[in-house]
CSV table of N, CA and C in Angstrom, one decimal:
chain,number,residue,atom,x,y,z
J,12,MET,N,-32.5,8.7,17.5
J,12,MET,CA,-31.2,9.2,17.1
J,12,MET,C,-30.7,10.0,18.3
J,13,ALA,N,-29.4,10.0,18.5
J,13,ALA,CA,-28.7,10.7,19.5
J,13,ALA,C,-28.2,12.0,19.0
J,14,VAL,N,-28.4,13.1,19.8
J,14,VAL,CA,-27.8,14.4,19.4
J,14,VAL,C,-26.3,14.3,19.6
J,15,ILE,N,-25.5,14.5,18.6
J,15,ILE,CA,-24.0,14.4,18.8
J,15,ILE,C,-23.4,15.8,18.8
J,16,LEU,N,-24.2,16.8,18.3
J,16,LEU,CA,-23.8,18.2,18.4
J,16,LEU,C,-25.0,19.1,18.3
J,17,ASP,N,-24.9,20.1,19.2
J,17,ASP,CA,-25.9,21.2,19.1
J,17,ASP,C,-25.1,22.5,19.5
J,18,THR,N,-24.8,23.3,18.4
J,18,THR,CA,-23.9,24.4,18.6
J,18,THR,C,-24.6,25.6,19.4
J,19,SER,N,-25.9,25.5,19.7
J,19,SER,CA,-26.5,26.5,20.6
J,19,SER,C,-25.9,26.5,22.0
J,20,THR,N,-25.2,25.5,22.3
J,20,THR,CA,-24.5,25.4,23.6
J,20,THR,C,-23.0,25.7,23.6
J,21,ILE,N,-22.5,26.2,22.4
J,21,ILE,CA,-21.1,26.4,22.2
J,21,ILE,C,-20.9,27.9,21.8
J,22,PRO,N,-19.9,28.5,22.3
J,22,PRO,CA,-19.6,29.9,22.0
J,22,PRO,C,-19.5,30.1,20.4
J,23,ALA,N,-20.0,31.2,19.9
J,23,ALA,CA,-20.0,31.4,18.5
J,23,ALA,C,-18.7,31.2,17.8
J,24,ALA,N,-17.6,31.7,18.4
J,24,ALA,CA,-16.3,31.6,17.8
J,24,ALA,C,-15.8,30.1,17.7
J,25,ASP,N,-16.4,29.2,18.4
J,25,ASP,CA,-15.9,27.8,18.4
J,25,ASP,C,-16.8,26.9,17.6
J,26,ARG,N,-17.9,27.4,17.0
J,26,ARG,CA,-18.9,26.5,16.4
J,26,ARG,C,-18.4,25.9,15.1
J,27,ALA,N,-17.7,26.6,14.2
J,27,ALA,CA,-17.3,26.0,13.0
J,27,ALA,C,-16.3,24.9,13.2
J,28,ALA,N,-15.4,25.0,14.1
J,28,ALA,CA,-14.4,24.0,14.4
J,28,ALA,C,-15.2,22.7,15.0
J,29,ALA,N,-16.2,23.0,15.8
J,29,ALA,CA,-16.9,21.9,16.4
J,29,ALA,C,-17.7,21.1,15.4
J,30,ILE,N,-18.3,21.8,14.4
J,30,ILE,CA,-19.0,21.1,13.3
J,30,ILE,C,-18.0,20.3,12.5
J,31,ASP,N,-16.9,20.9,12.1
J,31,ASP,CA,-15.9,20.3,11.3
J,31,ASP,C,-15.4,19.0,12.0
J,32,SER,N,-15.2,19.1,13.3
J,32,SER,CA,-14.7,17.9,14.0
J,32,SER,C,-15.7,16.7,14.0
J,33,VAL,N,-17.0,17.1,14.2
J,33,VAL,CA,-18.0,16.0,14.2
J,33,VAL,C,-18.1,15.3,12.8
J,34,PHE,N,-18.1,16.1,11.8
J,34,PHE,CA,-18.1,15.5,10.4
J,34,PHE,C,-16.8,14.6,10.2
J,35,ALA,N,-15.7,15.1,10.6
J,35,ALA,CA,-14.4,14.4,10.5
J,35,ALA,C,-14.5,13.0,11.2
J,36,GLU,N,-15.1,13.0,12.3
J,36,GLU,CA,-15.2,11.7,13.1
J,36,GLU,C,-16.3,10.8,12.6
J,37,ASN,N,-17.3,11.2,11.8
J,37,ASN,CA,-18.4,10.4,11.5
J,37,ASN,C,-18.7,10.2,10.1
J,38,THR,N,-17.9,10.6,9.2
J,38,THR,CA,-18.1,10.4,7.8
J,38,THR,C,-16.8,10.3,7.0
J,39,VAL,N,-16.8,10.2,5.7
J,39,VAL,CA,-15.6,10.2,4.9
J,39,VAL,C,-14.9,11.5,4.9
J,40,PRO,N,-13.5,11.5,4.7
J,40,PRO,CA,-12.8,12.8,4.7
J,40,PRO,C,-13.3,13.8,3.7
J,41,HIS,N,-13.6,15.0,4.1
J,41,HIS,CA,-14.1,16.0,3.2
J,41,HIS,C,-13.9,17.4,3.9
J,42,SER,N,-14.1,18.4,3.2
J,42,SER,CA,-14.0,19.8,3.7
J,42,SER,C,-15.3,20.4,3.9
J,43,VAL,N,-15.5,21.2,5.0
J,43,VAL,CA,-16.7,21.9,5.3
J,43,VAL,C,-16.5,23.3,5.3
J,44,THR,N,-17.3,24.1,4.6
J,44,THR,CA,-17.2,25.6,4.6
J,44,THR,C,-18.5,26.1,5.0
J,45,HIS,N,-18.5,27.1,5.9
J,45,HIS,CA,-19.7,27.6,6.5
J,45,HIS,C,-20.0,29.0,5.9
J,46,GLU,N,-21.3,29.1,5.5
J,46,GLU,CA,-21.7,30.4,4.9
J,46,GLU,C,-21.9,31.4,6.0
J,47,PRO,N,-21.4,32.6,5.8
J,47,PRO,CA,-21.6,33.7,6.7
J,47,PRO,C,-23.1,34.0,6.9
J,48,SER,N,-23.5,34.3,8.1
J,48,SER,CA,-24.9,34.5,8.3
J,48,SER,C,-25.0,35.6,9.4
J,49,PRO,N,-26.0,36.5,9.3
J,49,PRO,CA,-26.2,37.5,10.4
J,49,PRO,C,-26.5,36.8,11.7
J,50,GLU,N,-27.2,35.6,11.7
J,50,GLU,CA,-27.5,34.9,12.9
J,50,GLU,C,-26.3,34.1,13.4
J,51,GLY,N,-25.2,34.0,12.6
J,51,GLY,CA,-24.1,33.2,13.0
J,51,GLY,C,-24.2,31.8,12.5
J,52,ILE,N,-23.1,31.0,12.7
J,52,ILE,CA,-23.1,29.6,12.3
J,52,ILE,C,-23.9,28.8,13.3
J,53,TYR,N,-24.7,27.9,12.8
J,53,TYR,CA,-25.5,27.0,13.6
J,53,TYR,C,-25.5,25.6,13.1
J,54,ALA,N,-25.5,24.6,13.9
J,54,ALA,CA,-25.7,23.2,13.5
J,54,ALA,C,-26.2,22.4,14.6
J,55,ARG,N,-27.1,21.4,14.3
J,55,ARG,CA,-27.5,20.4,15.2
J,55,ARG,C,-27.4,19.1,14.4
J,56,LEU,N,-26.6,18.1,14.9
J,56,LEU,CA,-26.4,16.9,14.2
J,56,LEU,C,-26.9,15.7,15.1
J,57,ASP,N,-27.8,14.9,14.5
J,57,ASP,CA,-28.2,13.7,15.2
J,57,ASP,C,-27.6,12.5,14.4
J,58,TYR,N,-27.4,11.4,15.1
J,58,TYR,CA,-26.7,10.3,14.5
J,58,TYR,C,-27.2,9.0,15.1
J,59,TRP,N,-27.4,8.0,14.2
J,59,TRP,CA,-27.8,6.7,14.7
J,59,TRP,C,-27.0,5.7,13.9
J,60,ALA,N,-26.2,4.8,14.6
J,60,ALA,CA,-25.5,3.8,13.9
J,60,ALA,C,-26.4,2.5,13.8
J,61,ALA,N,-26.4,2.0,12.6
J,61,ALA,CA,-27.2,0.8,12.3
J,61,ALA,C,-26.3,-0.3,11.7
J,62,GLY,N,-25.6,-1.0,12.5
J,62,GLY,CA,-24.6,-1.9,12.0
J,62,GLY,C,-23.5,-1.2,11.3
J,63,LYS,N,-23.2,-1.5,10.1
J,63,LYS,CA,-22.2,-0.8,9.3
J,63,LYS,C,-22.8,0.4,8.6
J,64,ALA,N,-24.1,0.7,8.7
J,64,ALA,CA,-24.7,1.8,8.1
J,64,ALA,C,-24.9,2.9,9.2
J,65,ALA,N,-25.2,4.1,8.8
J,65,ALA,CA,-25.5,5.2,9.7
J,65,ALA,C,-26.5,6.1,9.1
J,66,ILE,N,-27.3,6.7,10.0
J,66,ILE,CA,-28.2,7.8,9.6
J,66,ILE,C,-27.8,9.1,10.4
J,67,PHE,N,-27.7,10.1,9.6
J,67,PHE,CA,-27.4,11.5,10.1
J,67,PHE,C,-28.7,12.3,9.9
J,68,ARG,N,-28.9,13.2,10.8
J,68,ARG,CA,-29.8,14.3,10.5
J,68,ARG,C,-29.0,15.6,10.8
J,69,HIS,N,-28.9,16.4,9.8
J,69,HIS,CA,-28.1,17.6,9.9
J,69,HIS,C,-28.9,18.8,9.6
J,70,GLU,N,-29.1,19.7,10.6
J,70,GLU,CA,-29.8,20.9,10.5
J,70,GLU,C,-28.8,22.0,10.7
J,71,SER,N,-28.7,23.0,9.8
J,71,SER,CA,-27.6,24.0,10.0
J,71,SER,C,-27.9,25.3,9.2
J,72,SER,N,-27.1,26.3,9.5
J,72,SER,CA,-27.0,27.5,8.6
J,72,SER,C,-26.3,27.0,7.3
J,73,GLY,N,-26.2,27.9,6.3
J,73,GLY,CA,-25.7,27.6,5.0
J,73,GLY,C,-24.3,26.8,5.1
J,74,ILE,N,-24.1,25.8,4.3
J,74,ILE,CA,-22.9,25.0,4.4
J,74,ILE,C,-22.5,24.4,3.0
J,75,ARG,N,-21.3,24.2,2.9
J,75,ARG,CA,-20.7,23.5,1.7
J,75,ARG,C,-19.9,22.3,2.1
J,76,HIS,N,-20.2,21.2,1.5
J,76,HIS,CA,-19.4,19.9,1.8
J,76,HIS,C,-18.6,19.7,0.4
J,77,THR,N,-17.3,19.5,0.5
J,77,THR,CA,-16.5,19.2,-0.7
J,77,THR,C,-15.6,18.1,-0.4
J,78,ARG,N,-15.6,17.1,-1.3
J,78,ARG,CA,-14.7,15.9,-1.2
J,78,ARG,C,-13.8,16.0,-2.5
J,79,THR,N,-12.5,16.2,-2.3
J,79,THR,CA,-11.6,16.4,-3.4
J,79,THR,C,-10.9,15.1,-3.8
J,80,THR,N,-10.3,15.2,-5.0
J,80,THR,CA,-9.5,14.0,-5.4
J,80,THR,C,-8.4,13.7,-4.4
J,81,ARG,N,-7.8,14.7,-3.8
J,81,ARG,CA,-6.8,14.5,-2.8
J,81,ARG,C,-7.3,13.8,-1.6
J,82,GLN,N,-8.5,14.1,-1.1
J,82,GLN,CA,-9.1,13.5,0.0
J,82,GLN,C,-9.6,12.0,-0.3
J,83,LEU,N,-9.8,11.7,-1.6
J,83,LEU,CA,-10.1,10.4,-2.0
J,83,LEU,C,-9.0,9.4,-1.7
J,84,ARG,N,-7.8,9.9,-1.7
J,84,ARG,CA,-6.6,9.1,-1.4
J,84,ARG,C,-6.5,8.7,0.0
J,85,LEU,N,-7.2,9.4,0.9
J,85,LEU,CA,-7.1,9.0,2.3
J,85,LEU,C,-8.0,7.8,2.6
J,86,SER,N,-7.6,7.0,3.5
J,86,SER,CA,-8.3,5.8,3.9
J,86,SER,C,-9.7,6.1,4.4
J,87,ALA,N,-10.7,5.5,3.8
J,87,ALA,CA,-12.1,5.7,4.2
J,87,ALA,C,-13.0,4.6,3.7
J,88,PRO,N,-14.0,4.3,4.4
J,88,PRO,CA,-14.9,3.2,3.9
J,88,PRO,C,-15.5,3.6,2.5
J,89,GLU,N,-15.7,2.6,1.7
J,89,GLU,CA,-16.4,2.8,0.4
J,89,GLU,C,-17.9,2.8,0.6
J,90,ARG,N,-18.4,4.0,0.6
J,90,ARG,CA,-19.8,4.2,1.0
J,90,ARG,C,-20.6,5.0,-0.1
J,91,VAL,N,-21.9,4.8,0.0
J,91,VAL,CA,-22.9,5.5,-0.8
J,91,VAL,C,-23.8,6.3,0.2
J,92,ALA,N,-24.3,7.4,-0.1
J,92,ALA,CA,-25.2,8.1,0.7
J,92,ALA,C,-26.5,8.5,0.0
J,93,LEU,N,-27.6,8.2,0.7
J,93,LEU,CA,-28.9,8.6,0.2
J,93,LEU,C,-29.2,9.9,1.0
J,94,ILE,N,-29.5,11.0,0.3
J,94,ILE,CA,-29.7,12.3,1.0
J,94,ILE,C,-31.1,12.8,0.7
J,95,VAL,N,-31.9,13.1,1.7
J,95,VAL,CA,-33.1,13.8,1.6
J,95,VAL,C,-32.9,15.3,2.0
J,96,HIS,N,-32.9,16.2,1.0
J,96,HIS,CA,-32.7,17.6,1.2
J,96,HIS,C,-33.9,18.3,1.7
J,97,GLN,N,-33.7,19.1,2.7
J,97,GLN,CA,-34.8,19.9,3.3
J,97,GLN,C,-34.3,21.3,3.5
J,98,GLY,N,-35.1,22.3,2.9
J,98,GLY,CA,-34.7,23.7,3.2
J,98,GLY,C,-34.3,24.4,1.9
J,99,GLY,N,-33.4,25.4,2.2
J,99,GLY,CA,-33.0,26.3,1.1
J,99,GLY,C,-32.4,25.7,-0.1
J,100,PRO,N,-32.3,26.6,-1.1
J,100,PRO,CA,-31.7,26.1,-2.4
J,100,PRO,C,-30.3,25.7,-2.3
J,101,GLY,N,-29.9,24.8,-3.2
J,101,GLY,CA,-28.5,24.4,-3.2
J,101,GLY,C,-28.2,23.7,-4.5
J,102,ILE,N,-26.9,23.2,-4.6
J,102,ILE,CA,-26.4,22.5,-5.7
J,102,ILE,C,-25.6,21.3,-5.3
J,103,PHE,N,-25.8,20.2,-6.0
J,103,PHE,CA,-25.0,19.0,-5.8
J,103,PHE,C,-24.3,18.6,-7.1
J,104,GLN,N,-22.9,18.6,-7.0
J,104,GLN,CA,-22.1,18.2,-8.2
J,104,GLN,C,-21.3,17.0,-7.9
J,105,GLN,N,-21.4,16.0,-8.8
J,105,GLN,CA,-20.5,14.8,-8.7
J,105,GLN,C,-20.4,14.3,-10.1
J,106,GLY,N,-19.1,14.0,-10.5
J,106,GLY,CA,-18.8,13.6,-11.8
J,106,GLY,C,-19.3,14.6,-12.8
J,107,GLU,N,-20.0,14.1,-13.8
J,107,GLU,CA,-20.5,15.0,-14.9
J,107,GLU,C,-21.9,15.6,-14.5
J,108,HIS,N,-22.4,15.3,-13.3
J,108,HIS,CA,-23.8,15.6,-12.9
J,108,HIS,C,-23.8,16.9,-12.0
J,109,GLU,N,-24.7,17.8,-12.3
J,109,GLU,CA,-24.9,18.9,-11.4
J,109,GLU,C,-26.4,19.0,-11.3
J,110,LEU,N,-26.9,18.9,-10.0
J,110,LEU,CA,-28.3,18.9,-9.7
J,110,LEU,C,-28.6,20.0,-8.8
J,111,GLU,N,-29.8,20.6,-9.0
J,111,GLU,CA,-30.3,21.6,-8.1
J,111,GLU,C,-31.0,20.9,-7.0
J,112,LEU,N,-30.6,21.3,-5.7
J,112,LEU,CA,-31.2,20.6,-4.6
J,112,LEU,C,-32.6,21.3,-4.3
J,113,ARG,N,-33.6,20.4,-4.2
J,113,ARG,CA,-34.9,20.8,-4.0
J,113,ARG,C,-35.5,20.2,-2.7
J,114,ASP,N,-36.3,21.0,-2.0
J,114,ASP,CA,-36.8,20.5,-0.7
J,114,ASP,C,-37.6,19.2,-0.9
J,115,GLY,N,-37.3,18.3,-0.1
J,115,GLY,CA,-38.0,17.0,-0.1
J,115,GLY,C,-37.5,16.0,-1.1
J,116,HIS,N,-36.6,16.3,-1.9
J,116,HIS,CA,-36.1,15.4,-3.0
J,116,HIS,C,-35.0,14.5,-2.4
J,117,LEU,N,-34.8,13.4,-3.1
J,117,LEU,CA,-33.8,12.3,-2.7
J,117,LEU,C,-32.7,12.4,-3.7
J,118,TYR,N,-31.5,12.3,-3.2
J,118,TYR,CA,-30.2,12.4,-4.0
J,118,TYR,C,-29.3,11.2,-3.6
J,119,LEU,N,-28.6,10.7,-4.5
J,119,LEU,CA,-27.6,9.6,-4.3
J,119,LEU,C,-26.2,10.1,-4.5
J,120,ALA,N,-25.3,9.9,-3.5
J,120,ALA,CA,-23.9,10.4,-3.6
J,120,ALA,C,-23.0,9.2,-3.4
J,121,ASP,N,-22.1,9.0,-4.4
J,121,ASP,CA,-21.1,7.9,-4.2
J,121,ASP,C,-19.9,8.6,-3.5
J,122,LEU,N,-19.7,8.2,-2.2
J,122,LEU,CA,-18.7,8.9,-1.4
J,122,LEU,C,-17.3,8.4,-1.8
J,123,THR,N,-17.1,7.5,-2.8
J,123,THR,CA,-15.8,7.2,-3.3
J,123,THR,C,-15.4,8.1,-4.4
J,124,MET,N,-16.2,9.1,-4.7
J,124,MET,CA,-15.9,10.0,-5.8
J,124,MET,C,-15.9,11.5,-5.2
J,125,ALA,N,-15.2,12.3,-5.9
J,125,ALA,CA,-15.2,13.8,-5.5
J,125,ALA,C,-16.6,14.3,-5.7
J,126,TYR,N,-17.0,15.3,-4.8
J,126,TYR,CA,-18.3,15.9,-4.9
J,126,TYR,C,-18.3,17.3,-4.2
J,127,THR,N,-19.3,18.1,-4.5
J,127,THR,CA,-19.5,19.3,-3.8
J,127,THR,C,-21.0,19.4,-3.6
J,128,LEU,N,-21.4,19.7,-2.4
J,128,LEU,CA,-22.8,19.9,-2.1
J,128,LEU,C,-22.9,21.2,-1.3
J,129,PHE,N,-23.7,22.1,-1.8
J,129,PHE,CA,-23.8,23.5,-1.2
J,129,PHE,C,-25.3,23.8,-1.0
J,130,ARG,N,-25.6,24.3,0.2
J,130,ARG,CA,-26.9,24.7,0.5
J,130,ARG,C,-26.8,26.1,1.1
J,131,SER,N,-27.5,27.1,0.6
J,131,SER,CA,-27.5,28.4,1.1
J,131,SER,C,-28.6,28.6,2.2
J,132,GLY,N,-28.3,29.3,3.2
J,132,GLY,CA,-29.4,29.6,4.3
J,132,GLY,C,-29.7,28.3,5.1
J,133,ARG,N,-30.5,28.6,6.1
J,133,ARG,CA,-30.9,27.5,7.0
J,133,ARG,C,-31.6,26.4,6.3
J,134,GLY,N,-31.3,25.2,6.7
J,134,GLY,CA,-31.9,24.0,6.1
J,134,GLY,C,-31.4,22.7,6.8
J,135,ALA,N,-31.8,21.6,6.2
J,135,ALA,CA,-31.4,20.3,6.8
J,135,ALA,C,-31.3,19.3,5.8
J,136,ALA,N,-30.7,18.1,6.2
J,136,ALA,CA,-30.6,16.9,5.3
J,136,ALA,C,-30.7,15.7,6.3
J,137,THR,N,-31.3,14.7,5.8
J,137,THR,CA,-31.3,13.4,6.4
J,137,THR,C,-30.5,12.5,5.5
J,138,VAL,N,-29.5,11.9,6.0
J,138,VAL,CA,-28.5,11.2,5.2
J,138,VAL,C,-28.4,9.7,5.7
J,139,PHE,N,-28.5,8.8,4.8
J,139,PHE,CA,-28.3,7.4,5.1
J,139,PHE,C,-27.1,6.9,4.4
J,140,GLN,N,-26.0,6.6,5.2
J,140,GLN,CA,-24.7,6.1,4.6
J,140,GLN,C,-24.6,4.6,4.8
J,141,VAL,N,-24.2,3.9,3.7
J,141,VAL,CA,-24.0,2.5,3.8
J,141,VAL,C,-22.8,2.1,2.9
J,142,ASP,N,-22.1,1.0,3.3
J,142,ASP,CA,-21.0,0.5,2.5
J,142,ASP,C,-21.5,0.0,1.2
J,143,HIS,N,-20.7,0.1,0.1
J,143,HIS,CA,-21.1,-0.4,-1.2
J,143,HIS,C,-21.5,-1.9,-1.1
J,144,ARG,N,-20.7,-2.6,-0.4
J,144,ARG,CA,-20.9,-4.1,-0.3
J,144,ARG,C,-22.3,-4.4,0.2
J,145,GLN,N,-22.8,-3.6,1.1
J,145,GLN,CA,-24.1,-3.9,1.7
J,145,GLN,C,-25.2,-3.7,0.8
J,146,ILE,N,-25.0,-2.9,-0.2
J,146,ILE,CA,-26.1,-2.6,-1.2
J,146,ILE,C,-26.2,-3.8,-2.2
J,147,GLY,N,-25.0,-4.5,-2.4
J,147,GLY,CA,-25.0,-5.6,-3.3
J,147,GLY,C,-25.0,-5.3,-4.8
J,148,LEU,N,-24.6,-4.0,-5.1
J,148,LEU,CA,-24.4,-3.6,-6.5
J,148,LEU,C,-23.0,-3.2,-6.8
J,149,PRO,N,-22.5,-3.5,-8.0
J,149,PRO,CA,-21.2,-3.0,-8.3
J,149,PRO,C,-21.1,-1.5,-8.3
J,150,ALA,N,-19.9,-1.0,-8.0
J,150,ALA,CA,-19.7,0.5,-7.9
J,150,ALA,C,-20.1,1.2,-9.2
J,151,GLU,N,-19.9,0.5,-10.3
J,151,GLU,CA,-20.2,1.1,-11.6
J,151,GLU,C,-21.7,1.3,-11.8
J,152,THR,N,-22.5,0.4,-11.2
J,152,THR,CA,-24.0,0.6,-11.3
J,152,THR,C,-24.4,1.7,-10.4
J,153,ILE,N,-23.8,1.9,-9.2
J,153,ILE,CA,-24.2,3.0,-8.3
J,153,ILE,C,-23.9,4.3,-9.0
J,154,ARG,N,-22.7,4.4,-9.6
J,154,ARG,CA,-22.3,5.6,-10.3
J,154,ARG,C,-23.2,6.0,-11.5
């Protein structure tokens, strides 16, 4: 995987914008909120493109990812994400489901739906994103 962002090389005041920009360029439209931390905002993002699929490794200070119904109207690939959570406690909400994020557990997110994923404190996630069509399952089955 290639490192596409390491904020340890960026002034503290510019880190949040740099993280937001990398997510905007490499995944579906969504909002990123950074948890205040005595150590400051930190992130390292690794990325590997595998055809129409992609693998991210995201290590950071506390963070919230939110995809709203308004953002769903923006043009984006119809993707699903398999997420392996590593680190601090968190919550994943999508549709009627709310799950507690646990270290080492696997989660499925349909990126064509609104969601919120929040992790407090330093942690990481490895995310495999792939188009719905490549999975070969109808969207209703994925949901």
